PDB file of N, CA and C in Angstrom:
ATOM      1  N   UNK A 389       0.844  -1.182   0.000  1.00 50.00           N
ATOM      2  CA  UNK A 389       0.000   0.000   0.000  1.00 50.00           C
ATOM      3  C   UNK A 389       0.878   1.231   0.000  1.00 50.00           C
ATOM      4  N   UNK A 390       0.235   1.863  -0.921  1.00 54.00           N
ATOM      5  CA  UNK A 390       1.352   3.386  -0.631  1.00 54.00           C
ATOM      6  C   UNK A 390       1.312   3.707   0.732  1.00 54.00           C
ATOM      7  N   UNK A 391       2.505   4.894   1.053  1.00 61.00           N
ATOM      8  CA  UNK A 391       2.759   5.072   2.327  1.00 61.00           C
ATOM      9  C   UNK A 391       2.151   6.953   2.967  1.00 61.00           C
ATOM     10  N   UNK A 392       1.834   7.244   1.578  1.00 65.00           N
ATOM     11  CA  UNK A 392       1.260   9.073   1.896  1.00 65.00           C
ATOM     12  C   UNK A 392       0.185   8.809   0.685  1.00 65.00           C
ATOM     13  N   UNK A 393      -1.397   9.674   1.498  1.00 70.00           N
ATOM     14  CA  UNK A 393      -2.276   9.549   0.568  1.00 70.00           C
ATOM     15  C   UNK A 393      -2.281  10.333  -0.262  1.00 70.00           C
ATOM     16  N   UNK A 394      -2.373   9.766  -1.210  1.00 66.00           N
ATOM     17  CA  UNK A 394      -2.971   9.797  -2.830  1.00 66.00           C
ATOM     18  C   UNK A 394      -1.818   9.053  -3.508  1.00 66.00           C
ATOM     19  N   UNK A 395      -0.864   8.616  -3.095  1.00 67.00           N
ATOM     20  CA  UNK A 395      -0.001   7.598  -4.081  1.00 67.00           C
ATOM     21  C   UNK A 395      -0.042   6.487  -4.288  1.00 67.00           C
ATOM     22  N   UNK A 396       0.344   6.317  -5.741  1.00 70.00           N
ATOM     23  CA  UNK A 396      -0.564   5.058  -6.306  1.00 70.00           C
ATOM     24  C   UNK A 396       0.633   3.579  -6.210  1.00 70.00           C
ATOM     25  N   UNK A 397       0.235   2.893  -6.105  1.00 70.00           N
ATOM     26  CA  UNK A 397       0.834   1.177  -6.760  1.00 70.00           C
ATOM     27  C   UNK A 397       1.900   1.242  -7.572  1.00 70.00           C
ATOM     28  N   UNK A 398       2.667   2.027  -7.589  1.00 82.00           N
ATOM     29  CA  UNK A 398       3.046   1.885  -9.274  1.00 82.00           C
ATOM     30  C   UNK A 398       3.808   0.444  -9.440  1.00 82.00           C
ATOM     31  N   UNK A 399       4.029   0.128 -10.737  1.00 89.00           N
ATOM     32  CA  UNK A 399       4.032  -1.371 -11.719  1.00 89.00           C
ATOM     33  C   UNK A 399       5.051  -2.212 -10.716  1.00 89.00           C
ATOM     34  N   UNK A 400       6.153  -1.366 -11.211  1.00 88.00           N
ATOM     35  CA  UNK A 400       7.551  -1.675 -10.193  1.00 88.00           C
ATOM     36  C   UNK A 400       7.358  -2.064  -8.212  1.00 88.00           C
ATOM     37  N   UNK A 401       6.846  -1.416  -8.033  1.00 88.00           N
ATOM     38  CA  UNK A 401       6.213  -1.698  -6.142  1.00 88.00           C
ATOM     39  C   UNK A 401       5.743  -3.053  -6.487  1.00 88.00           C
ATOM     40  N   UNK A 402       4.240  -3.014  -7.564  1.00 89.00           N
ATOM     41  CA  UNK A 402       3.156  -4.440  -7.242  1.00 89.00           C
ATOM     42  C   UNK A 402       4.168  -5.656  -7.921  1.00 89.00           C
ATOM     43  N   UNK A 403       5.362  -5.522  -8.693  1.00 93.00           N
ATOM     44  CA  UNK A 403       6.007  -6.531  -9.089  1.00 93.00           C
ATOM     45  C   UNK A 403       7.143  -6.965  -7.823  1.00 93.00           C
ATOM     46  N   UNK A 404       7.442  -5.887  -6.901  1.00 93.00           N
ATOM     47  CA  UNK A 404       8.283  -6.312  -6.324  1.00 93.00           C
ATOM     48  C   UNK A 404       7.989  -7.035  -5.020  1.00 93.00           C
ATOM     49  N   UNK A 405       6.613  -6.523  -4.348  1.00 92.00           N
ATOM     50  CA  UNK A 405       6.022  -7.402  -3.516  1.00 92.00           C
ATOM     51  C   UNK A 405       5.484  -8.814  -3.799  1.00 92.00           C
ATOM     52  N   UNK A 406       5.634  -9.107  -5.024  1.00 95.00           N
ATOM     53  CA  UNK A 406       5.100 -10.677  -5.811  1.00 95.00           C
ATOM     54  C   UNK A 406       6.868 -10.913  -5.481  1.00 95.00           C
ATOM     55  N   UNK A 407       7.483 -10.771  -6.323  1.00 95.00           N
ATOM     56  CA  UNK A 407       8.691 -11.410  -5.738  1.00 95.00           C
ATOM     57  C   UNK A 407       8.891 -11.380  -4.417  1.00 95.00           C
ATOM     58  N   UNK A 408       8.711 -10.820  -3.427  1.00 94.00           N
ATOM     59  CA  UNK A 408       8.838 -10.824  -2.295  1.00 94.00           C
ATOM     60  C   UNK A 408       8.134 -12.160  -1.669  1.00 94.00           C
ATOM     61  N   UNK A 409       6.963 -12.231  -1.912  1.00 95.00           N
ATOM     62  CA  UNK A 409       5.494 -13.115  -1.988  1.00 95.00           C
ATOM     63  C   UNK A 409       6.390 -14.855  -2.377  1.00 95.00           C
ATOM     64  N   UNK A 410       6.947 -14.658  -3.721  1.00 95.00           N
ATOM     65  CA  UNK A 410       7.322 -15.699  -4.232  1.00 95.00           C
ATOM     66  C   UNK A 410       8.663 -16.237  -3.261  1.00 95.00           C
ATOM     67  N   UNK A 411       9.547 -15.373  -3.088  1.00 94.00           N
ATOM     68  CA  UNK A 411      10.968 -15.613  -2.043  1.00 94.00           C
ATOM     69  C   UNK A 411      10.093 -16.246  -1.016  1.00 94.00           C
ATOM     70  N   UNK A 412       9.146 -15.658  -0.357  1.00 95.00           N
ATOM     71  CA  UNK A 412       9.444 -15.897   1.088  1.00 95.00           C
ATOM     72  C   UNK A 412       8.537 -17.243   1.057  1.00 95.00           C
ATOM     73  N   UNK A 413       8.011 -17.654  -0.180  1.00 96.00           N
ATOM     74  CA  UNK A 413       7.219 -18.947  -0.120  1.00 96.00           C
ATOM     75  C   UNK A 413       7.929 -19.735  -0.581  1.00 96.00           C
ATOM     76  N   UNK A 414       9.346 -19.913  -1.260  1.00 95.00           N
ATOM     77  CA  UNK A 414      10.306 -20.401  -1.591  1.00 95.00           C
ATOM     78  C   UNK A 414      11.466 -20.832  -0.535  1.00 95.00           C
ATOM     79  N   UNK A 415      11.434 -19.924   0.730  1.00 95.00           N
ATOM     80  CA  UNK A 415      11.708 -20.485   2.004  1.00 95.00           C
ATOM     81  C   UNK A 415      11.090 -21.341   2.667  1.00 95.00           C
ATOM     82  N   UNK A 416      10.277 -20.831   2.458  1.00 97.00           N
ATOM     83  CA  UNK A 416       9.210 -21.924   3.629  1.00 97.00           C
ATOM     84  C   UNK A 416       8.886 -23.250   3.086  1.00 97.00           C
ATOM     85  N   UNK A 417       9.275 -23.136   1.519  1.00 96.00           N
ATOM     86  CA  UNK A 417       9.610 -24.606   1.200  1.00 96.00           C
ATOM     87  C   UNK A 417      10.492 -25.079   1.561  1.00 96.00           C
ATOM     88  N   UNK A 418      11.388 -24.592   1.574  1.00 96.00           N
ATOM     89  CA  UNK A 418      12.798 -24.998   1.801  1.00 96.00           C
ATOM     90  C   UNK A 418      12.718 -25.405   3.162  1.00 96.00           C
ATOM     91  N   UNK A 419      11.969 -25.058   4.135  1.00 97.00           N
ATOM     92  CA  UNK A 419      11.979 -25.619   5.707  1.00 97.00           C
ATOM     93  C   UNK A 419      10.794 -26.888   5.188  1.00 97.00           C
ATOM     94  N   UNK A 420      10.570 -27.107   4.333  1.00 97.00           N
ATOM     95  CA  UNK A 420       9.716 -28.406   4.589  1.00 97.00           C
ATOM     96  C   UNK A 420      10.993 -29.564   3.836  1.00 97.00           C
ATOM     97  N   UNK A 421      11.668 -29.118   3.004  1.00 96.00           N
ATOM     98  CA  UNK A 421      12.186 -30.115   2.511  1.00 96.00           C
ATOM     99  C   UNK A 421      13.250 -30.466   3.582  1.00 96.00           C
ATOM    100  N   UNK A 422      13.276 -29.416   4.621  1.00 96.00           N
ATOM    101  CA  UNK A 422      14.471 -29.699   5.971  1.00 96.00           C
ATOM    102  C   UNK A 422      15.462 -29.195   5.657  1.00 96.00           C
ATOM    103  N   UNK A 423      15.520 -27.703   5.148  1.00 95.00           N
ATOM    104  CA  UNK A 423      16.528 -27.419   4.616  1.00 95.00           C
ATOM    105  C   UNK A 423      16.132 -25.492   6.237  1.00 95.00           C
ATOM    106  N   UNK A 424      17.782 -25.571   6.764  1.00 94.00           N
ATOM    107  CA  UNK A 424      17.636 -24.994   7.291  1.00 94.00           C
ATOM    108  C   UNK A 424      18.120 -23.445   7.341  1.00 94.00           C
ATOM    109  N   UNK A 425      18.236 -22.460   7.903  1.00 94.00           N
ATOM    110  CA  UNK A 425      18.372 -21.369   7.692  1.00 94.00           C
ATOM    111  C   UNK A 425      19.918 -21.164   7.086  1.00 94.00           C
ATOM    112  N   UNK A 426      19.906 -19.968   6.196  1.00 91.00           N
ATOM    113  CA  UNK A 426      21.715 -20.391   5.629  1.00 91.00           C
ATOM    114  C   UNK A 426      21.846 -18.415   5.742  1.00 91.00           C
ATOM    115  N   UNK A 427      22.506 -18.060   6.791  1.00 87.00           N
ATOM    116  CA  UNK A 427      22.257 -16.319   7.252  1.00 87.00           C
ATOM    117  C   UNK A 427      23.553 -15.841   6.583  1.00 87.00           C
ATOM    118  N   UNK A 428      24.321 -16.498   5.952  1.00 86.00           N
ATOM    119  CA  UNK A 428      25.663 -15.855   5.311  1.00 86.00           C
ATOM    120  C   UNK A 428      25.475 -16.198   4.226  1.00 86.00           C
ATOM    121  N   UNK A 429      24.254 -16.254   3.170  1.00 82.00           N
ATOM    122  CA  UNK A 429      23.909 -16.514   1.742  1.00 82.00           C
ATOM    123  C   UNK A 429      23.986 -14.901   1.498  1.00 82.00           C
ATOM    124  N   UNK A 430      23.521 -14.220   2.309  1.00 78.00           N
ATOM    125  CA  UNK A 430      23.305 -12.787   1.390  1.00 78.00           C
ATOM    126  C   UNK A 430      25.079 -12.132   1.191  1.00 78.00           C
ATOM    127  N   UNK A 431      25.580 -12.967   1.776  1.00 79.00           N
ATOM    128  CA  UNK A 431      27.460 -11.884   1.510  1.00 79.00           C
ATOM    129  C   UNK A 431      27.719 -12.573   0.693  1.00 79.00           C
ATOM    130  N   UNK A 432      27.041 -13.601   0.023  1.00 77.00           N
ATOM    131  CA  UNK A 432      27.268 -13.940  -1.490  1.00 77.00           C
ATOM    132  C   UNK A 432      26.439 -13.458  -2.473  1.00 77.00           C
ATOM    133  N   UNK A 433      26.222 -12.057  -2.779  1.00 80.00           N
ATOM    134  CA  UNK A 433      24.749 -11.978  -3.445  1.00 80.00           C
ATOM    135  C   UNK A 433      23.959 -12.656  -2.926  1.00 80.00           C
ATOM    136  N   UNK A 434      23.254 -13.405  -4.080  1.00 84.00           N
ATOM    137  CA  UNK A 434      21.793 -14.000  -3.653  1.00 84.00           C
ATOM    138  C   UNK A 434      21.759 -15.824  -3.833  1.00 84.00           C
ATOM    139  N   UNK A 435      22.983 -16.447  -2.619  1.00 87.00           N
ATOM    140  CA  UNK A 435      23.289 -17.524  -3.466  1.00 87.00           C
ATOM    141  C   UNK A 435      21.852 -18.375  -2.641  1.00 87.00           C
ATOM    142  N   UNK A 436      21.156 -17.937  -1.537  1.00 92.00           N
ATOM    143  CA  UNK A 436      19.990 -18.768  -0.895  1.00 92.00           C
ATOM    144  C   UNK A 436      18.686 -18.126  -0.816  1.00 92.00           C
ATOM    145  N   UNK A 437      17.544 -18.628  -1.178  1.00 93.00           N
ATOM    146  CA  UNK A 437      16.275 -17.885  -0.023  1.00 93.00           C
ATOM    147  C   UNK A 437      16.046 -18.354   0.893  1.00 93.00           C
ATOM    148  N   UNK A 438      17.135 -19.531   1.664  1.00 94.00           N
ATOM    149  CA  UNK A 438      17.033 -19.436   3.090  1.00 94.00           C
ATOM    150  C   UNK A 438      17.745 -18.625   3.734  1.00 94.00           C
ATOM    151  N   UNK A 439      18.039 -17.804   3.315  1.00 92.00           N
ATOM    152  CA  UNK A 439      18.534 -16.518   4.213  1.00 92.00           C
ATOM    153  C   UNK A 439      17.709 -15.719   4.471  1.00 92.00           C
ATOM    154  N   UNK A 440      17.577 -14.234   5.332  1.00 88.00           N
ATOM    155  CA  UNK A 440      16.786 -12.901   5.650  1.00 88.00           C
ATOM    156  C   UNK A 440      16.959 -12.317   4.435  1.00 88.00           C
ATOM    157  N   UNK A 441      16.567 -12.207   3.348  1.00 84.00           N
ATOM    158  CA  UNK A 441      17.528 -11.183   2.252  1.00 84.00           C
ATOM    159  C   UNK A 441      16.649  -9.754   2.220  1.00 84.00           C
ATOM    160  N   UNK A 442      17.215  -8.830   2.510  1.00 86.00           N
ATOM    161  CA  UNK A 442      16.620  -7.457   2.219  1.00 86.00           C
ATOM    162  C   UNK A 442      16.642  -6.988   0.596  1.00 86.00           C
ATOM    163  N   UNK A 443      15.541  -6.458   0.178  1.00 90.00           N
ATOM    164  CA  UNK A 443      15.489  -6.327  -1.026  1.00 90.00           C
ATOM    165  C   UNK A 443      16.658  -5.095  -1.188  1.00 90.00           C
ATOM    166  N   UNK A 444      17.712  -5.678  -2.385  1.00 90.00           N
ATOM    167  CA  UNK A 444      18.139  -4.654  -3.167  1.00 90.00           C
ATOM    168  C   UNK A 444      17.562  -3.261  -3.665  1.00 90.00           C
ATOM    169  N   UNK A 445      17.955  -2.233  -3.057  1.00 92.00           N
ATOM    170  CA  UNK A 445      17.230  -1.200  -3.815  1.00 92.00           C
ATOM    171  C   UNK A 445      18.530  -0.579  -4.268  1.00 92.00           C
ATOM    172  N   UNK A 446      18.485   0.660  -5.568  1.00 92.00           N
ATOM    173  CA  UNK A 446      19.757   1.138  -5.901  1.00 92.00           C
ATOM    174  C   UNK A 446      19.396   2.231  -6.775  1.00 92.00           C
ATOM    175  N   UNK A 447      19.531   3.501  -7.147  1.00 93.00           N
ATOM    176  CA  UNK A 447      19.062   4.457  -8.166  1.00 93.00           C
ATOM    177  C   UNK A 447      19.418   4.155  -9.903  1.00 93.00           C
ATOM    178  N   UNK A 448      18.415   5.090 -10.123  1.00 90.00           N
ATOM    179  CA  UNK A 448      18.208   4.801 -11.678  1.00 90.00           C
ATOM    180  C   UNK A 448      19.241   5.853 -12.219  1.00 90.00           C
ATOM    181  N   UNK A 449      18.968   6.115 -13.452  1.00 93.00           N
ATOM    182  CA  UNK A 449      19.902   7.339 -14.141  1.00 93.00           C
ATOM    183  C   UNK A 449      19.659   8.676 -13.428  1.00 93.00           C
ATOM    184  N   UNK A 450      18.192   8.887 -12.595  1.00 91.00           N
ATOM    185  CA  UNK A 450      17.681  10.021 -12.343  1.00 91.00           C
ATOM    186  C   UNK A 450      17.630  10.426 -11.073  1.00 91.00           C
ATOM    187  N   UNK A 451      18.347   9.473 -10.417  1.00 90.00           N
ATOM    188  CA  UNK A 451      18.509   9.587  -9.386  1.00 90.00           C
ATOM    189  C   UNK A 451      17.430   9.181  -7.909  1.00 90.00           C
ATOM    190  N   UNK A 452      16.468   8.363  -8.754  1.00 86.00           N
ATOM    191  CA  UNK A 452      15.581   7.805  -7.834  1.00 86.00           C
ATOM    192  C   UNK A 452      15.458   6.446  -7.487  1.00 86.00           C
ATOM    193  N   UNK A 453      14.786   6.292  -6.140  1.00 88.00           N
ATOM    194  CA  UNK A 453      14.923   5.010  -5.806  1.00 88.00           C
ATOM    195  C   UNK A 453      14.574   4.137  -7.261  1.00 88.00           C
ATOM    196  N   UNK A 454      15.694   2.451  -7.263  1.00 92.00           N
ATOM    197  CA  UNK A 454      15.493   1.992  -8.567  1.00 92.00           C
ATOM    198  C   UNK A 454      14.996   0.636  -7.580  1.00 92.00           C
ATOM    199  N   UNK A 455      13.863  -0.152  -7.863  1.00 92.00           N
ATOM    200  CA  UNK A 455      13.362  -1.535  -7.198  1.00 92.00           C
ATOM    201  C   UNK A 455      13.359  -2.839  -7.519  1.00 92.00           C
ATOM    202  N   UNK A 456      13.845  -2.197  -9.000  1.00 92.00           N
ATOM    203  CA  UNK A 456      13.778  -3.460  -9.895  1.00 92.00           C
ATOM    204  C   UNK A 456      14.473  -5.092 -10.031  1.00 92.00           C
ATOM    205  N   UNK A 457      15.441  -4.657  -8.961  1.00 91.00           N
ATOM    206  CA  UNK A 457      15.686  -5.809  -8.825  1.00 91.00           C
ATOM    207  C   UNK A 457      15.646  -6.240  -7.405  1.00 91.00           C
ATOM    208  N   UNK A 458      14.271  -5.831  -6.323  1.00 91.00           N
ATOM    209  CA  UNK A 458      14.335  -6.089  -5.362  1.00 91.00           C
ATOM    210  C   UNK A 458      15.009  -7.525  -4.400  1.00 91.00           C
ATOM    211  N   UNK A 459      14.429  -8.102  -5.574  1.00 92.00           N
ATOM    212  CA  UNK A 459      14.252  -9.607  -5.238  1.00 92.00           C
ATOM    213  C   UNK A 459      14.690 -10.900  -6.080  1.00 92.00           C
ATOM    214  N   UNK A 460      15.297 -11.638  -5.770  1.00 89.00           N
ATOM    215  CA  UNK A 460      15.926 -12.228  -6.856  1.00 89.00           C
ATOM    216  C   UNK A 460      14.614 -13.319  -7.507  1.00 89.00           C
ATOM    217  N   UNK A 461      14.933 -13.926  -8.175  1.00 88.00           N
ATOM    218  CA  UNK A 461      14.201 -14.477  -8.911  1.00 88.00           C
ATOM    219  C   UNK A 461      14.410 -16.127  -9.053  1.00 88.00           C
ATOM    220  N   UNK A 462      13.888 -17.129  -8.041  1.00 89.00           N
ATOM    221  CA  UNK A 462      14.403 -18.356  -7.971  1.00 89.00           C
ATOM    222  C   UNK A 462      15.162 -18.695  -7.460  1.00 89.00           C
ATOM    223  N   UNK A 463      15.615 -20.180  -7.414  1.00 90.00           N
ATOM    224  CA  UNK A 463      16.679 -20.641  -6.031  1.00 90.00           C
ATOM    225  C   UNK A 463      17.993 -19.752  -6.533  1.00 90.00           C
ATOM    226  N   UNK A 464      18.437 -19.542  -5.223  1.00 90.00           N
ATOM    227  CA  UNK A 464      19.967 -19.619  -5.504  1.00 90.00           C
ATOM    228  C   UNK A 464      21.010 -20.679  -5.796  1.00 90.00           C
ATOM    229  N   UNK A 465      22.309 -20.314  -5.631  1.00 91.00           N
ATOM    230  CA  UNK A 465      22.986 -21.469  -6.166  1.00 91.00           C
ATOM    231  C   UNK A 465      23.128 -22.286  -4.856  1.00 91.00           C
ATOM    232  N   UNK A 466      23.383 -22.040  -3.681  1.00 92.00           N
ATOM    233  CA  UNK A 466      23.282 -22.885  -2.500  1.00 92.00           C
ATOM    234  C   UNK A 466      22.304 -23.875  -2.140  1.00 92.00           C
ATOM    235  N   UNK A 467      21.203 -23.009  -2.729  1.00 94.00           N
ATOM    236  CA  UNK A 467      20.070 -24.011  -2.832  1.00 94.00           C
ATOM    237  C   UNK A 467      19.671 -24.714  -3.321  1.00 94.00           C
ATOM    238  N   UNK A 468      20.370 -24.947  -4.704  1.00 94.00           N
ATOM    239  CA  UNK A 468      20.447 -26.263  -6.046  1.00 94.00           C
ATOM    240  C   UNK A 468      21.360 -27.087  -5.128  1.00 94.00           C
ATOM    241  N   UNK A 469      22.519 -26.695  -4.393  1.00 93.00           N
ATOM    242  CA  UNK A 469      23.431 -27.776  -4.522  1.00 93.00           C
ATOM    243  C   UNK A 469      22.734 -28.672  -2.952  1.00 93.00           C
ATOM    244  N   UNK A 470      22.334 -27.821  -1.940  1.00 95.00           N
ATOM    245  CA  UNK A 470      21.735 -28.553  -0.968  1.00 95.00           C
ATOM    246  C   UNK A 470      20.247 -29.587  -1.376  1.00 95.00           C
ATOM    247  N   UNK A 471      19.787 -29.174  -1.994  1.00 96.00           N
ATOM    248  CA  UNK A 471      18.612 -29.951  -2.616  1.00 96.00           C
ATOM    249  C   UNK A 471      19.236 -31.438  -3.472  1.00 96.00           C
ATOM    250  N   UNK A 472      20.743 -31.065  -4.436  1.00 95.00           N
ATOM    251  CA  UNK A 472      20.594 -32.165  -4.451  1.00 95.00           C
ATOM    252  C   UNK A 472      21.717 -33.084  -3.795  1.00 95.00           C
ATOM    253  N   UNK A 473      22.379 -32.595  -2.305  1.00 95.00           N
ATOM    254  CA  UNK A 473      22.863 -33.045  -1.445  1.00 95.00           C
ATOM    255  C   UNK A 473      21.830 -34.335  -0.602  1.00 95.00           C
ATOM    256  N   UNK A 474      20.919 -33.468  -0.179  1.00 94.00           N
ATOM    257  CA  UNK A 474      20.248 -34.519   0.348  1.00 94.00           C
ATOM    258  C   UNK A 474      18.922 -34.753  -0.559  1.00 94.00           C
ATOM    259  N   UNK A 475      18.736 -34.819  -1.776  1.00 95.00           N
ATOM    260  CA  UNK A 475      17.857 -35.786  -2.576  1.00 95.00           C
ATOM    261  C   UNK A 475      18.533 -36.069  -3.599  1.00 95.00           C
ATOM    262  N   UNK A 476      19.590 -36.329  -3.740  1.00 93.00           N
ATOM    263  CA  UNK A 476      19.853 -37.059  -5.104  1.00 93.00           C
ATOM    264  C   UNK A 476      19.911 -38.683  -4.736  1.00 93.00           C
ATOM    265  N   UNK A 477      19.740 -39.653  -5.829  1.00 92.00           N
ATOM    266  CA  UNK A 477      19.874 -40.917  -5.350  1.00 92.00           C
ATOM    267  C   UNK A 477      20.881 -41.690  -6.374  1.00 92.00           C
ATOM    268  N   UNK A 478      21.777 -42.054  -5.711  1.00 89.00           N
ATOM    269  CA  UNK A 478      23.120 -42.601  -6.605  1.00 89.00           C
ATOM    270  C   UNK A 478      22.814 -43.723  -6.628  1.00 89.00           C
ATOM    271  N   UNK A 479      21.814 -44.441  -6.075  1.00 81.00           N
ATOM    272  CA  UNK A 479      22.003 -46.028  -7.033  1.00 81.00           C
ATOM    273  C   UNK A 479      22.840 -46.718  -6.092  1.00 81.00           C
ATOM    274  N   UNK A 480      23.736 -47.819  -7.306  1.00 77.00           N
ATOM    275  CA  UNK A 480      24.866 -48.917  -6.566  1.00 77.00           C
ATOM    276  C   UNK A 480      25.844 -47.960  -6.315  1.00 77.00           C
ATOM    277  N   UNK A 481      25.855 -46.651  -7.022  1.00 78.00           N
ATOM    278  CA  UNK A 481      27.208 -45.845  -6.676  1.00 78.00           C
ATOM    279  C   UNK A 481      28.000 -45.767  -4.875  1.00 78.00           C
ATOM    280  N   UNK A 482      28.875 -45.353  -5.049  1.00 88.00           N
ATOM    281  CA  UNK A 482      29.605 -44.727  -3.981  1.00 88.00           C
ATOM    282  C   UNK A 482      29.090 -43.724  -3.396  1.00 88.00           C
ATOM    283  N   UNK A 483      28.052 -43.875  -2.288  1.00 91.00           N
ATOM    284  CA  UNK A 483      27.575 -42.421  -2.130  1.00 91.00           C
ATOM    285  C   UNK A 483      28.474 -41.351  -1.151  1.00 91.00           C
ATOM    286  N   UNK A 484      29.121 -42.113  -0.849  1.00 91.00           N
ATOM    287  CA  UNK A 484      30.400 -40.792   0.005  1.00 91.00           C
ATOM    288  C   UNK A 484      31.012 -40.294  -0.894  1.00 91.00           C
ATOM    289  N   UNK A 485      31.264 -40.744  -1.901  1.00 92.00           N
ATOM    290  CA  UNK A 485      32.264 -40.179  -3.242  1.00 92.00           C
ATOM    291  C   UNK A 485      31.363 -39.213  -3.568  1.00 92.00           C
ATOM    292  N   UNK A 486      29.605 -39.345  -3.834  1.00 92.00           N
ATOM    293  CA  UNK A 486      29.059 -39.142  -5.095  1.00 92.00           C
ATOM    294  C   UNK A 486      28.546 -37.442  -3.642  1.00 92.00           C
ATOM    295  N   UNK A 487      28.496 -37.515  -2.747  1.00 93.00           N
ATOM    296  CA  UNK A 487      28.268 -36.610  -2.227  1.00 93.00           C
ATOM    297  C   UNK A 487      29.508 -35.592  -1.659  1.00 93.00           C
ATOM    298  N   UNK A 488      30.211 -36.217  -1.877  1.00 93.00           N
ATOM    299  CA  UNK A 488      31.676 -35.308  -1.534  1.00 93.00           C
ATOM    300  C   UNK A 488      31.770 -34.709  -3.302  1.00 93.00           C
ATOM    301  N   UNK A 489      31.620 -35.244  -4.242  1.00 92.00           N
ATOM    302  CA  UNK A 489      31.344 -34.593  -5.272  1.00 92.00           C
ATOM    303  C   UNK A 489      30.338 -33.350  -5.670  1.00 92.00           C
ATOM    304  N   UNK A 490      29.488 -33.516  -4.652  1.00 92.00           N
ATOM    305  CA  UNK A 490      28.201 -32.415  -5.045  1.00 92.00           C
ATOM    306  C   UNK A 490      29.149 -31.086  -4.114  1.00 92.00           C
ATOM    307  N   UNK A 491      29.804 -31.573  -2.895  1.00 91.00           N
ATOM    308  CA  UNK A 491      30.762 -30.363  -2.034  1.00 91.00           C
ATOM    309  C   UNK A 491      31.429 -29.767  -3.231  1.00 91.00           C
ATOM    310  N   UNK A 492      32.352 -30.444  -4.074  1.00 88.00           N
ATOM    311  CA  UNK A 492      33.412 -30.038  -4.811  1.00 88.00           C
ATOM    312  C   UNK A 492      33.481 -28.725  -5.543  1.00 88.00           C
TER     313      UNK A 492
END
């Protein structure tokens, strides 16, 4: 909702609270699959949404707040490799090998 009356929604705000919407329901998956909080993803960019991540804000050419990339967009990379840490299934393989491989 705007924050002083009479200002409107604009495009950029209602897109960035959907990403917001989408992140924080993208965590809360992530606590069902047992995947637990990761609070030093954001000093890597955006490698988790199990982290707190504060939306990026940063100015445009004109010098105004820019929103557009509040929110990242899908897992991070921490979060591909933990997902398939504990769900991948190696078969007859070596699974100490095949999971010291997903570390690598």
């Amino acid at each position: 909702a705007p924050f002083v009356k009479g200002d409107e929604v604009t495009k950029n705000l209602h897109a960035m609270a959907l990403d917001r919407i989408r992140q924080l329901s993208a965590h809360e998956i992530g606590h069902t699959l047992g995947i637990a909080h990761n609070f030093s993803a954001s000093a890597k960019e955006r490698a988790s949404v199990m982290d707190y991540p504060h939306p990026l804000v940063g100015f445009d050419g004109q010098g105004k707040l820019d929103i557009t990339q509040g929110y990242a967009k899908g897992m991070g990379d921490w979060d591909k490799q933990v997902v398939k840490y504990g769900y991948s299934d190696f078969g007859a393989n070596d699974e100490a090998q095949a999971l010291a491989a997903i570390l690598a």
